[in-house]
Short mmCIF file of C-alpha atoms in Angstrom, two decimals:
data_model
loop_
_atom_site.label_atom_id
_atom_site.label_comp_id
_atom_site.label_asym_id
_atom_site.label_seq_id
_atom_site.Cartn_x
_atom_site.Cartn_y
_atom_site.Cartn_z
CA MET A 27 22.80 -2.44 -16.15
CA ILE A 28 21.67 -2.61 -12.54
CA SER A 29 21.35 0.84 -10.96
CA LEU A 30 20.29 0.69 -7.30
CA TYR A 31 20.14 3.86 -5.21
CA LYS A 32 18.73 2.72 -1.87
CA GLU A 33 21.26 1.94 0.84
CA TYR A 34 19.52 -1.22 2.05
CA TRP A 35 20.74 -3.47 -0.81
CA LYS A 36 23.32 -6.20 -0.17
CA ARG A 37 25.47 -7.49 -3.04
CA LYS A 38 27.46 -10.65 -3.72
CA GLU A 39 29.33 -12.04 -6.72
CA ALA A 40 29.99 -15.77 -7.13
CA SER A 41 30.41 -18.30 -9.98
CA GLY A 42 29.61 -15.75 -12.67
CA PHE A 43 26.45 -14.52 -10.93
CA THR A 44 25.71 -11.21 -9.25
CA PHE A 45 23.18 -11.31 -6.41
CA TYR A 46 21.36 -8.41 -4.77
CA ALA A 47 18.87 -8.65 -1.92
CA CYS A 48 17.12 -6.35 0.54
CA GLY A 49 14.64 -6.82 3.36
CA TRP A 50 14.16 -9.86 5.58
CA ALA A 51 12.34 -13.18 5.60
CA GLU A 52 11.77 -16.35 7.59
CA TYR A 53 13.01 -19.48 5.80
CA LYS A 54 12.69 -22.98 7.29
CA ASP A 55 12.15 -21.50 10.77
CA GLN A 56 15.23 -19.26 10.48
CA ILE A 57 15.16 -15.45 10.18
CA LEU A 58 17.23 -14.29 7.22
CA THR A 59 18.74 -10.87 6.72
CA ALA A 60 19.42 -9.59 3.20
CA GLU A 61 22.92 -11.08 3.37
CA ASN A 62 21.51 -14.43 4.50
CA ILE A 63 18.97 -14.46 1.66
CA VAL A 64 21.77 -14.12 -0.89
CA ASP A 65 23.81 -16.87 0.78
CA VAL A 66 20.90 -19.33 0.90
CA ILE A 67 19.78 -18.85 -2.69
CA TYR A 68 23.38 -19.31 -3.87
CA SER A 69 24.13 -22.38 -1.79
CA GLU A 70 20.81 -24.22 -2.15
CA TYR A 71 19.22 -23.21 -5.44
CA MET A 72 21.75 -22.16 -8.05
CA ASP A 73 22.35 -25.74 -9.21
CA ALA A 74 18.71 -25.91 -10.32
CA ARG A 75 17.52 -22.49 -11.38
CA LYS A 76 13.96 -23.70 -11.64
CA GLY A 77 14.16 -23.77 -7.83
CA PHE A 78 13.68 -19.98 -7.68
CA GLU A 79 9.92 -20.46 -7.45
CA GLU A 80 10.25 -23.04 -4.69
CA PHE A 81 12.61 -20.72 -2.80
CA ALA A 82 10.22 -17.77 -3.07
CA GLU A 83 7.30 -19.89 -1.85
CA LEU A 84 9.28 -20.81 1.28
CA LEU A 85 10.17 -17.21 2.12
CA ASN A 86 7.85 -15.38 4.52
CA GLY A 87 8.64 -11.71 4.84
CA SER A 88 9.36 -8.50 2.95
CA TYR A 89 12.20 -8.63 0.45
CA SER A 90 13.35 -8.13 -3.12
CA ILE A 91 15.97 -10.22 -4.94
CA ILE A 92 17.99 -9.78 -8.15
CA ILE A 93 19.99 -12.65 -9.70
CA SER A 94 21.93 -11.85 -12.85
CA ASP A 95 24.48 -13.49 -15.16
CA GLN A 96 25.50 -12.82 -18.75
CA GLN A 97 22.39 -14.46 -20.24
CA LYS A 98 19.51 -13.66 -17.89
CA THR A 99 18.33 -11.54 -14.99
CA HIS A 100 15.76 -12.80 -12.49
CA LEU A 101 13.73 -10.50 -10.23
CA ILE A 102 11.84 -11.91 -7.24
CA ALA A 103 9.24 -9.81 -5.40
CA ASP A 104 7.64 -10.68 -2.07
CA ARG A 105 3.89 -11.15 -1.62
CA MET A 106 3.28 -7.44 -0.98
CA ARG A 107 5.85 -5.90 -3.35
CA GLY A 108 7.52 -4.10 -0.46
CA PHE A 109 10.60 -3.14 -2.50
CA PRO A 110 9.45 -2.72 -6.13
CA LEU A 111 11.96 -2.90 -8.97
CA ILE A 112 11.69 -1.14 -12.32
CA TYR A 113 12.97 -2.83 -15.47
CA PHE A 114 13.15 -1.96 -19.17
CA PHE A 115 15.42 -2.02 -22.20
CA GLU A 116 17.31 1.13 -23.14
CA TYR A 117 19.36 1.04 -26.34
CA ASN A 118 19.13 -2.80 -26.32
CA GLN A 119 20.54 -2.97 -22.79
CA LEU A 120 18.49 -4.20 -19.83
CA VAL A 121 18.12 -1.66 -17.05
CA VAL A 122 17.01 -2.64 -13.54
CA THR A 123 16.60 0.09 -10.94
CA ASP A 124 14.90 0.74 -7.62
CA ASP A 125 14.26 4.43 -8.39
CA ILE A 126 13.18 5.42 -11.89
CA ILE A 127 13.14 9.12 -11.04
CA GLN A 128 16.74 9.14 -9.80
CA TYR A 129 17.81 7.02 -12.75
CA GLN A 130 16.45 9.58 -15.20
CA CYS A 131 18.08 12.44 -13.29
CA LYS A 132 21.47 10.71 -13.22
CA LYS A 133 21.29 9.82 -16.92
CA GLU A 134 19.76 13.20 -17.84
CA ILE A 135 16.99 11.57 -19.86
CA ARG A 136 13.21 11.77 -19.97
CA LEU A 137 11.29 8.58 -20.69
CA PRO A 138 8.08 9.01 -22.74
CA ILE A 139 4.70 8.71 -21.02
CA ASP A 140 2.29 5.91 -21.97
CA ASP A 141 -1.15 7.39 -22.72
CA ILE A 142 -3.39 4.57 -21.47
CA ASN A 143 -1.32 4.07 -18.33
CA CYS A 144 -1.46 7.81 -17.71
CA GLU A 145 -5.26 7.81 -17.90
CA GLN A 146 -5.51 4.74 -15.70
CA PHE A 147 -3.10 6.35 -13.18
CA LEU A 148 -5.36 9.40 -13.03
CA CYS A 149 -8.35 7.17 -12.33
CA SER A 150 -6.74 4.95 -9.66
CA ASN A 151 -3.66 6.73 -8.23
CA TYR A 152 -1.60 3.65 -9.14
CA VAL A 153 -0.72 1.87 -12.38
CA ILE A 154 -2.33 -1.54 -12.76
CA GLY A 155 -0.51 -4.66 -13.90
CA PRO A 156 3.24 -4.88 -14.60
CA TYR A 157 3.22 -1.40 -16.14
CA THR A 158 4.40 2.06 -15.09
CA LEU A 159 3.52 5.57 -16.22
CA PHE A 160 6.34 5.28 -18.76
CA LYS A 161 6.09 3.57 -22.14
CA ASN A 162 7.65 0.07 -22.21
CA VAL A 163 8.90 0.46 -18.64
CA TYR A 164 7.74 -2.19 -16.15
CA SER A 165 7.53 -2.79 -12.43
CA THR A 166 7.60 -6.00 -10.43
CA GLN A 167 4.25 -7.16 -9.07
CA SER A 168 3.46 -8.77 -5.75
CA GLY A 169 4.29 -12.47 -5.48
CA GLU A 170 6.05 -12.48 -8.85
CA ILE A 171 9.23 -13.81 -10.46
CA VAL A 172 10.37 -12.01 -13.60
CA SER A 173 12.97 -13.67 -15.86
CA ILE A 174 14.49 -11.52 -18.60
CA CYS A 175 16.70 -12.77 -21.45
CA HIS A 176 19.36 -10.20 -22.31
CA VAL A 177 19.72 -11.32 -25.95
CA SER A 178 16.16 -12.08 -27.09
CA LYS A 179 14.70 -9.47 -24.70
CA LYS A 180 11.98 -11.95 -23.82
CA ILE A 181 10.29 -11.24 -20.49
CA ASP A 182 8.67 -14.14 -18.62
CA ARG A 183 6.48 -13.30 -15.63
CA LYS A 184 5.20 -15.93 -13.22
CA GLN A 185 3.34 -15.43 -9.99
CA TYR A 186 4.23 -17.92 -7.28
CA PHE A 187 1.47 -16.47 -5.09
CA GLN A 188 -1.99 -14.97 -5.64
CA TRP A 189 -4.59 -13.92 -3.11
CA ALA A 190 -7.41 -16.21 -4.24
CA PRO A 191 -9.66 -16.61 -1.20
CA ASN A 192 -12.53 -19.02 -0.69
CA MET A 193 -15.62 -17.24 -2.05
CA ASN A 194 -18.10 -19.96 -1.14
CA ASN A 195 -20.06 -20.12 2.08
CA ASP A 196 -19.00 -22.59 4.76
CA LEU A 197 -21.78 -25.16 5.05
CA TYR A 198 -20.99 -25.98 8.66
CA GLN A 199 -21.00 -23.86 11.79
CA ARG A 200 -17.62 -22.68 13.02
CA ALA A 201 -17.10 -22.66 16.79
CA TYR A 202 -15.70 -19.21 17.56
CA GLU A 203 -13.93 -20.39 20.71
CA GLU A 204 -12.01 -22.96 18.68
CA GLU A 205 -11.26 -20.42 15.94
CA ALA A 206 -10.01 -18.04 18.63
CA ILE A 207 -7.52 -20.61 19.92
CA GLN A 208 -6.19 -21.12 16.40
CA GLN A 209 -6.05 -17.40 15.61
CA ASP A 210 -4.28 -16.62 18.88
CA LYS A 211 -1.56 -19.18 18.15
CA ILE A 212 -1.08 -17.76 14.67
CA PHE A 213 -0.93 -14.16 15.86
CA ARG A 214 1.64 -15.03 18.53
CA ARG A 215 3.87 -16.72 15.96
CA VAL A 216 3.42 -13.84 13.50
CA PHE A 217 4.50 -11.19 16.00
CA MET A 218 7.34 -13.28 17.37
CA ARG A 219 8.64 -13.54 13.79
CA MET A 220 8.41 -9.79 13.48
CA VAL A 221 10.28 -9.18 16.72
CA LYS A 222 13.03 -11.64 15.79
CA SER A 223 13.40 -9.99 12.37
CA ALA A 224 14.61 -6.74 13.93
CA PRO A 225 16.98 -7.65 16.79
CA ASP A 226 18.50 -4.16 16.86
CA VAL A 227 15.22 -2.25 17.03
CA TYR A 228 15.14 0.56 19.57
CA ASN A 229 11.39 1.21 19.63
CA TRP A 230 8.43 -0.21 17.76
CA ILE A 231 6.44 2.76 16.40
CA ILE A 232 2.73 2.07 15.97
CA PRO A 233 0.36 4.37 14.02
CA LEU A 234 -2.54 3.61 16.36
CA SER A 235 -6.04 4.46 15.16
CA GLY A 236 -9.36 3.62 16.75
CA GLY A 237 -9.81 0.56 14.54
CA TYR A 238 -9.17 -3.17 14.68
CA ASP A 239 -5.96 -3.64 12.69
CA SER A 240 -3.63 -1.38 14.66
CA ARG A 241 -5.25 -2.45 17.94
CA THR A 242 -4.45 -6.05 17.05
CA ILE A 243 -0.78 -5.07 16.75
CA VAL A 244 -0.51 -3.42 20.18
CA ASN A 245 -2.66 -6.16 21.71
CA TYR A 246 -0.15 -8.83 20.67
CA LEU A 247 2.94 -6.80 21.46
CA PHE A 248 1.48 -6.46 24.95
CA LYS A 249 0.72 -10.19 25.15
CA LEU A 250 4.32 -10.96 24.20
CA GLY A 251 5.64 -8.62 26.89
CA ILE A 252 7.16 -6.11 24.44
CA LYS A 253 7.75 -2.86 26.34
CA ASN A 254 9.63 -0.67 23.84
CA VAL A 255 6.52 0.57 22.04
CA ILE A 256 5.58 4.13 21.09
CA CYS A 257 2.10 4.83 19.72
CA PHE A 258 1.00 7.89 17.81
CA THR A 259 -2.04 9.19 16.00
CA TYR A 260 -2.73 12.35 14.06
CA GLY A 261 -5.31 14.57 12.45
CA MET A 262 -7.58 17.30 13.69
CA GLU A 263 -7.83 17.99 17.40
CA SER A 264 -10.32 15.93 19.45
CA ASN A 265 -11.24 13.52 16.69
CA ILE A 266 -12.74 10.17 17.69
CA GLN A 267 -9.90 8.11 16.23
CA SER A 268 -7.29 9.90 18.38
CA GLU A 269 -9.42 9.77 21.53
CA ILE A 270 -9.86 6.00 21.24
CA SER A 271 -6.19 5.59 20.31
CA GLN A 272 -5.10 7.37 23.49
CA LYS A 273 -7.32 5.19 25.67
CA VAL A 274 -5.88 2.02 24.11
CA ALA A 275 -2.25 3.12 24.52
CA GLU A 276 -2.77 4.26 28.11
CA ALA A 277 -4.57 1.03 29.04
CA LEU A 278 -1.54 -0.94 27.85
CA GLY A 279 0.97 1.43 29.44
CA TYR A 280 2.47 2.50 26.12
CA GLU A 281 3.82 5.97 25.34
CA TRP A 282 1.38 7.90 23.15
CA HIS A 283 1.59 11.08 21.06
CA PHE A 284 -0.95 13.09 19.11
CA ILE A 285 0.20 15.07 16.08
CA ASN A 286 -2.08 18.04 15.43
CA TYR A 287 -2.10 18.43 11.67
CA LYS A 288 -3.37 21.99 11.81
CA THR A 289 -0.08 22.95 13.50
CA TRP A 290 2.42 20.57 12.00
CA ILE A 291 1.40 20.80 8.35
CA LYS A 292 2.15 24.52 8.48
CA LYS A 293 5.64 23.81 9.85
CA MET A 294 6.20 21.11 7.26
CA LYS A 295 5.26 23.45 4.43
CA ALA A 296 7.61 26.14 5.74
CA GLU A 297 10.50 23.72 5.24
CA ASN A 298 9.32 22.63 1.76
CA MET A 299 9.52 18.99 2.88
CA LEU A 300 7.22 17.41 0.29
CA GLU A 301 9.06 18.18 -2.92
CA ALA A 302 11.72 15.46 -2.78
CA TYR A 303 9.40 12.83 -1.29
CA LEU A 304 6.84 13.03 -4.11
CA GLY A 305 9.26 11.39 -6.55
CA TYR A 306 10.57 8.90 -3.97
CA GLY A 307 7.09 7.64 -3.11
CA PHE A 308 5.96 7.56 -6.74
CA ASN A 309 8.67 5.46 -8.45
CA GLY A 310 6.75 5.20 -11.69
CA SER A 311 3.60 3.41 -10.56
CA SER A 312 2.17 4.62 -7.22
CA VAL A 313 0.94 7.98 -6.03
CA ALA A 314 3.17 9.28 -3.24
CA HIS A 315 1.14 8.48 -0.11
CA LEU A 316 0.96 11.60 2.12
CA GLN A 317 -1.41 10.76 4.96
CA ASP A 318 1.34 9.76 7.44
CA PHE A 319 3.98 12.15 6.15
CA PRO A 320 3.30 15.19 8.40
CA ALA A 321 3.08 12.90 11.46
CA VAL A 322 6.43 11.22 10.83
CA TYR A 323 7.98 14.61 10.11
CA ALA A 324 6.68 15.89 13.45
CA LEU A 325 7.89 12.85 15.40
CA LYS A 326 11.36 13.34 13.93
CA LYS A 327 11.37 17.06 14.68
CA MET A 328 10.35 16.48 18.29
CA GLY A 329 13.05 13.85 18.77
CA ILE A 330 10.50 11.16 19.63
CA ILE A 331 11.78 8.66 17.07
CA SER A 332 15.31 7.66 16.13
CA LYS A 333 16.93 5.91 13.17
CA ASN A 334 16.77 2.44 14.79
CA ASP A 335 13.02 2.62 15.36
CA VAL A 336 10.75 0.44 13.22
CA PHE A 337 7.22 1.43 12.15
CA VAL A 338 4.44 -1.16 12.22
CA PRO A 339 1.28 0.09 10.43
CA GLY A 340 -1.93 -1.92 10.64
CA HIS A 341 -2.32 -2.67 6.95
CA ALA A 342 -4.17 -5.43 5.14
CA LEU A 343 -5.73 -7.49 7.95
CA GLU A 344 -9.11 -5.97 7.19
CA VAL A 345 -8.79 -7.19 3.59
CA ILE A 346 -7.79 -10.80 4.23
CA ALA A 347 -10.34 -11.04 7.06
CA GLY A 348 -13.11 -10.03 4.65
CA ASN A 349 -13.89 -6.34 5.10
CA HIS A 350 -13.82 -5.60 1.36
CA LEU A 351 -16.03 -8.48 0.28
CA LYS A 352 -19.18 -7.72 -1.71
CA TYR A 353 -22.11 -10.00 -2.38
CA ALA A 354 -21.83 -9.02 -6.05
CA MET A 355 -18.51 -10.88 -6.21
CA GLN A 356 -20.31 -14.20 -5.73
CA ASN A 357 -22.36 -13.52 -8.86
CA CYS A 358 -19.38 -12.91 -11.14
CA ASP A 359 -19.28 -15.57 -13.87
CA SER A 360 -16.95 -13.89 -16.41
CA VAL A 361 -14.10 -11.42 -16.57
CA GLU A 362 -16.49 -8.82 -17.98
CA SER A 363 -18.80 -9.18 -14.98
CA VAL A 364 -15.91 -8.27 -12.63
CA ILE A 365 -15.54 -4.71 -13.98
CA PRO A 366 -18.62 -3.33 -12.12
CA VAL A 367 -17.25 -4.90 -8.91
CA ILE A 368 -13.89 -3.12 -9.20
CA HIS A 369 -15.35 0.02 -10.78
CA GLY A 370 -14.73 2.01 -7.61
CA HIS A 371 -10.98 1.43 -7.93
CA LEU A 372 -11.05 3.09 -11.35
CA SER A 373 -13.05 6.25 -10.60
CA GLY A 374 -10.72 8.19 -8.37
CA PHE A 375 -10.16 11.45 -10.23
CA GLY A 376 -12.35 14.54 -10.02
CA TYR A 377 -16.03 15.25 -9.57
CA HIS A 378 -17.14 15.17 -13.18
CA SER A 379 -18.40 11.97 -14.78
CA MET A 380 -16.03 10.84 -17.51
CA LYS A 381 -16.30 7.94 -19.92
CA ARG A 382 -13.52 5.55 -19.01
CA ASN A 383 -14.10 2.88 -21.66
CA ALA A 384 -10.43 2.71 -22.66
CA VAL A 385 -9.43 2.24 -19.01
CA PHE A 386 -12.01 -0.50 -18.45
CA LYS A 387 -10.91 -2.31 -21.60
CA HIS A 388 -7.25 -2.05 -20.56
CA VAL A 389 -7.94 -3.34 -17.04
CA GLN A 390 -10.10 -6.16 -18.37
CA SER A 391 -7.19 -7.35 -20.54
CA ILE A 392 -4.99 -7.46 -17.43
CA ILE A 393 -7.36 -9.31 -15.11
CA ALA A 394 -8.14 -11.82 -17.88
CA ASN A 395 -4.63 -13.15 -17.22
CA TYR A 396 -5.27 -13.78 -13.51
CA ASN A 397 -6.38 -17.33 -14.39
CA LEU A 398 -8.84 -17.38 -11.47
CA ASP A 399 -12.51 -18.06 -10.87
CA PRO A 400 -14.23 -14.71 -11.72
CA LYS A 401 -15.64 -14.70 -8.17
CA GLN A 402 -12.07 -14.38 -6.83
CA ILE A 403 -10.81 -11.72 -9.23
CA GLY A 404 -12.19 -8.73 -7.30
CA GLU A 405 -10.35 -9.73 -4.12
CA CYS A 406 -7.18 -10.61 -6.03
CA PHE A 407 -7.31 -7.24 -7.78
CA ASP A 408 -7.67 -5.43 -4.45
CA TRP A 409 -4.64 -7.27 -3.03
CA GLN A 410 -2.41 -7.06 -6.09
CA GLU A 411 -3.21 -3.50 -7.08
CA ARG A 412 -4.72 -1.23 -4.44
CA GLN A 413 -3.29 -2.82 -1.30
CA THR A 414 0.27 -3.26 -2.56
CA LYS A 415 0.59 -0.16 -4.75
CA PHE A 416 -1.41 2.32 -2.67
CA ILE A 417 -1.99 1.23 0.93
CA ALA A 418 1.32 -0.57 1.53
CA ASN A 419 3.16 2.07 -0.50
CA SER A 420 2.70 4.35 2.52
CA VAL A 421 5.74 2.65 4.10
CA LYS A 422 7.89 4.71 1.71
CA VAL A 423 7.29 7.60 4.12
CA TYR A 424 9.13 5.67 6.84
CA GLU A 425 11.95 4.77 4.45
CA TYR A 426 12.25 8.39 3.38
CA PHE A 427 12.84 9.40 7.00
CA GLU A 428 15.42 6.57 7.30
CA ASN A 429 13.35 4.18 9.39
CA GLY A 430 12.55 0.53 8.93
CA TRP A 431 9.07 -0.97 8.75
CA ARG A 432 7.18 -4.23 9.12
CA ILE A 433 3.70 -5.27 7.96
CA PRO A 434 3.05 -8.38 10.09
CA GLU A 435 -0.63 -8.66 9.20
CA TRP A 436 0.34 -9.87 5.73
CA ASP A 437 2.29 -12.77 7.14
CA ILE A 438 1.72 -15.84 4.95
CA GLU A 439 0.47 -17.87 7.93
CA LEU A 440 -2.33 -15.36 8.48
CA MET A 441 -3.13 -15.25 4.78
CA ASN A 442 -3.31 -19.04 4.57
CA TYR A 443 -5.70 -19.18 7.53
CA TRP A 444 -8.12 -16.57 6.15
CA ASN A 445 -7.83 -17.92 2.61
CA LYS A 446 -9.76 -21.05 3.67
CA ILE A 447 -12.52 -19.35 5.68
CA GLY A 448 -15.93 -19.23 3.97
CA PHE A 449 -17.48 -16.03 2.60
CA ASN A 450 -20.26 -16.06 5.20
CA TYR A 451 -17.72 -15.90 8.05
CA LYS A 452 -15.61 -13.17 6.44
CA TYR A 453 -18.24 -10.77 5.11
CA LYS A 454 -17.83 -7.45 6.94
CA ARG A 455 -15.21 -9.20 9.09
CA ASN A 456 -18.00 -10.61 11.23
CA MET A 457 -16.05 -13.57 12.62
CA PHE A 458 -12.83 -11.65 13.20
CA LYS A 459 -14.60 -8.84 15.07
CA ASP A 460 -16.48 -11.20 17.34
CA VAL A 461 -13.44 -13.35 18.03
CA PHE A 462 -11.19 -10.39 18.75
CA LYS A 463 -13.63 -8.66 21.08
CA ASN A 464 -14.59 -11.77 23.03
CA TYR A 465 -11.45 -13.90 23.00
CA LEU A 466 -8.28 -12.28 21.65
CA ALA A 467 -8.29 -8.82 23.24
CA VAL A 468 -6.48 -8.52 26.58
CA GLU A 469 -8.75 -7.72 29.51
CA VAL A 470 -7.84 -4.01 29.79
CA LEU A 471 -8.94 -3.42 26.18
CA LYS A 472 -12.30 -5.18 26.25
CA SER A 473 -14.19 -2.16 27.58
CA ILE A 474 -12.72 0.27 25.03
CA PRO A 475 -14.98 0.67 21.99
CA PHE A 476 -13.87 0.90 18.37
CA ALA A 477 -14.10 4.24 16.58
CA ASN A 478 -16.28 3.04 13.71
CA ASP A 479 -18.75 1.45 16.13
CA LEU A 480 -19.09 4.78 17.95
CA ILE A 481 -19.39 6.75 14.73
CA ALA A 482 -22.20 4.46 13.56
CA LYS A 483 -24.12 5.10 16.78
CA GLN A 484 -23.46 8.85 16.99
CA LYS A 485 -26.01 11.42 15.99
CA PRO A 486 -24.35 13.49 13.25
CA SER A 487 -23.56 17.15 13.94
CA TYR A 488 -25.68 19.82 12.32
CA LYS A 489 -22.81 20.66 9.94
CA SER A 490 -22.41 17.01 8.93
CA TYR A 491 -26.15 16.72 8.48
CA LEU A 492 -26.17 19.70 6.10
CA ILE A 493 -23.19 18.39 4.11
CA ASN A 494 -24.70 14.92 3.81
CA SER A 495 -28.05 16.33 2.72
CA ILE A 496 -26.54 18.05 -0.34
CA PRO A 497 -27.24 15.88 -3.40
CA PHE A 498 -24.10 14.44 -4.94
CA TRP A 499 -24.83 16.09 -8.31
CA MET A 500 -24.92 19.48 -6.59
CA LYS A 501 -21.58 18.84 -4.87
CA ARG A 502 -20.16 18.12 -8.31
CA VAL A 503 -21.54 21.41 -9.64
CA LEU A 504 -20.03 23.33 -6.73
CA LYS A 505 -16.66 21.64 -7.22
CA LYS A 506 -16.67 22.27 -10.96
CA SER A 507 -17.46 25.92 -10.28
CA GLY A 508 -14.34 26.26 -8.20
CA ILE A 509 -16.03 26.56 -4.80
CA PRO A 510 -13.38 25.77 -2.14
CA SER A 511 -13.79 22.37 -0.59
CA SER A 512 -15.09 21.84 2.90
CA PRO A 513 -12.84 19.94 5.33
CA TYR A 514 -14.62 16.61 4.84
CA TYR A 515 -11.73 14.61 6.26
CA VAL A 516 -12.22 15.92 9.76
CA ASP A 517 -10.35 13.08 11.49
CA GLU A 518 -7.35 12.66 9.20
CA GLY A 519 -6.57 16.31 8.52
CA ALA A 520 -4.84 15.36 5.25
CA HIS A 521 -7.02 17.90 3.42
CA LEU A 522 -4.74 20.61 4.87
CA ILE A 523 -1.67 19.42 2.94
CA TYR A 524 -2.59 21.39 -0.18
CA SER A 525 -5.03 23.84 1.46
CA ASP A 526 -2.99 26.96 0.61
CA TYR A 527 -1.88 25.69 -2.80
CA SER A 528 -2.82 28.62 -5.07
CA GLU A 529 -2.10 27.06 -8.47
CA THR A 530 -5.16 27.07 -10.73
CA ILE A 531 -5.98 24.57 -13.46
CA ALA A 532 -4.94 27.20 -16.02
CA ASP A 533 -1.61 27.67 -14.21
CA TYR A 534 -1.07 23.93 -14.07
CA LEU A 535 -1.76 23.32 -17.76
CA SER A 536 0.47 26.20 -18.86
CA SER A 537 3.36 25.06 -16.63
CA TYR A 538 4.35 22.13 -18.87
CA ASN A 539 3.40 20.18 -21.96
CA ALA A 540 0.56 18.28 -20.30
CA PRO A 541 -0.55 15.01 -21.95
CA ILE A 542 -3.76 15.17 -23.99
CA ILE A 543 -5.49 12.82 -21.56
CA VAL A 544 -4.72 15.11 -18.61
CA ARG A 545 -6.15 18.07 -20.51
CA LYS A 546 -9.24 15.99 -21.30
CA TYR A 547 -9.85 15.19 -17.62
CA LEU A 548 -9.39 18.81 -16.56
CA LYS A 549 -11.44 20.34 -19.38
CA PRO A 550 -14.87 20.15 -17.63
CA TYR A 551 -13.67 22.34 -14.74
CA SER A 552 -13.31 26.09 -14.50
CA GLN A 553 -9.82 27.14 -15.49
CA LYS A 554 -9.83 29.42 -12.44
CA GLN A 555 -10.43 26.52 -10.06
CA LYS A 556 -7.49 25.70 -7.82
CA ILE A 557 -6.16 22.19 -8.30
CA SER A 558 -6.16 21.92 -4.49
CA ASN A 559 -9.96 21.64 -4.73
CA PHE A 560 -9.45 18.08 -5.91
CA GLU A 561 -8.95 15.25 -3.41
CA VAL A 562 -5.43 15.10 -1.94
CA ASN A 563 -4.28 12.02 -3.86
CA SER A 564 -5.60 13.45 -7.13
CA VAL A 565 -3.54 16.60 -6.60
CA THR A 566 -0.45 14.49 -5.92
CA THR A 567 -1.16 12.44 -9.05
CA LEU A 568 -1.25 15.61 -11.17
CA ILE A 569 2.03 16.77 -9.64
CA ASN A 570 3.64 13.34 -10.20
CA ILE A 571 2.66 13.39 -13.88
CA ARG A 572 4.10 16.87 -14.34
CA LYS A 573 7.37 15.89 -12.65
CA CYS A 574 7.74 13.01 -15.10
CA ILE A 575 7.52 15.33 -18.10
CA GLN A 576 9.19 18.58 -17.02
#
């Protein structure tokens, strides 16, 4: 049974096969729509089904594909899992769906929760590996082909792509001017591909921060002469990110808007806008990403964006260019030694130290199957888990408001370039930053600083100084005592999303039959503490879990 609820799927039946595809991709220098993807795979690869892997390797874009006949179903995910599919057996029948929440509502069923995945979801805000929050229910992973036998129920998973970057130092000196020429050519091709992929776009909508990734996007749209660009930023009034963003947009002559979260989050709450989105963005394995939600809501309300506009967030370039590298990665010589490196990805819930031995053991069993040099596992984990299931999952906000999206900075040509660069040239993005500032940036942008560079040089305010001087253990005590949180996220403003949420931990636990593991993680806190005192994503995680059980 294939139950698809999103309108972007295209379907075709031929020679006993049913094909579904969504998204877009470049294939042999041609841009393919979803319909084209189906036609190509049928005409060129159905005679030799082992060619599915070869076909996927040649696709460069964001897509999802289903190929099904009476014996087997094949699921093909792109390199960033842009359109995840859920699959499982129900009463001996294979079910494939793009929305596990809607599926359960339509069928009037409730799938049981998996305890270890629930705990791991609490710790990370996404479910690691091919799993979901539900028992024996799975989700496609980035760069993966899943083949499922209807009779034997055997599930074969094979990754045709892994982010396995060079973790050794380059032993020769790279000439930055030469690297700049190569990078510039790649970037131009990447953004031309993006533009060609959306011939009917009305405006390109850029969430423009004060950082490198989104500035790279507008820099190259400007270089290519693209005029139909609207930039926006959001958060609290007069934050550094928005001030830099405005200067960049104005220098390039692009329309720019600032969304004041103090104003617009109140309006959003008055319309009860979040309720339906929380399930849509979750889909069994990822916390519903809320940071952009109030901004997109505001842009729609003000009539600034229309249905044919396409959002282009600056995701992932910082990762492939080396910003998440740690020296400790180079010392990893076993799967066990990787756990301390990725520990931060598994410690996301609450302010009380909890033993997470079961989570660490579970994650270790997953990364043991990566079949990589232990030095590469930390970066592969970041790409396959956090980047695809948390960061890139933010595009579901755009889908929810009926807009398209592109993530050009995960183009395979860019990934192949950075994959070969040595650790010493990627650490802290040192080569990329120097090359961009001195060679790639257009002239009108060269004098505009980057937000993080300014923040590093700024003398902290007295309030910030006081907050930073409080020992971490004391902050934990204050949080556990139910003291309301300070607005730490001054720039983003996302802390306001649940700021007037009055539900206490006691209220939350009495509202449904909460799993034992959830009760365990909430036990150290005062029952009178509001759940809104937790970090925004942790609150959303708690709500997602409750929605799955109620």
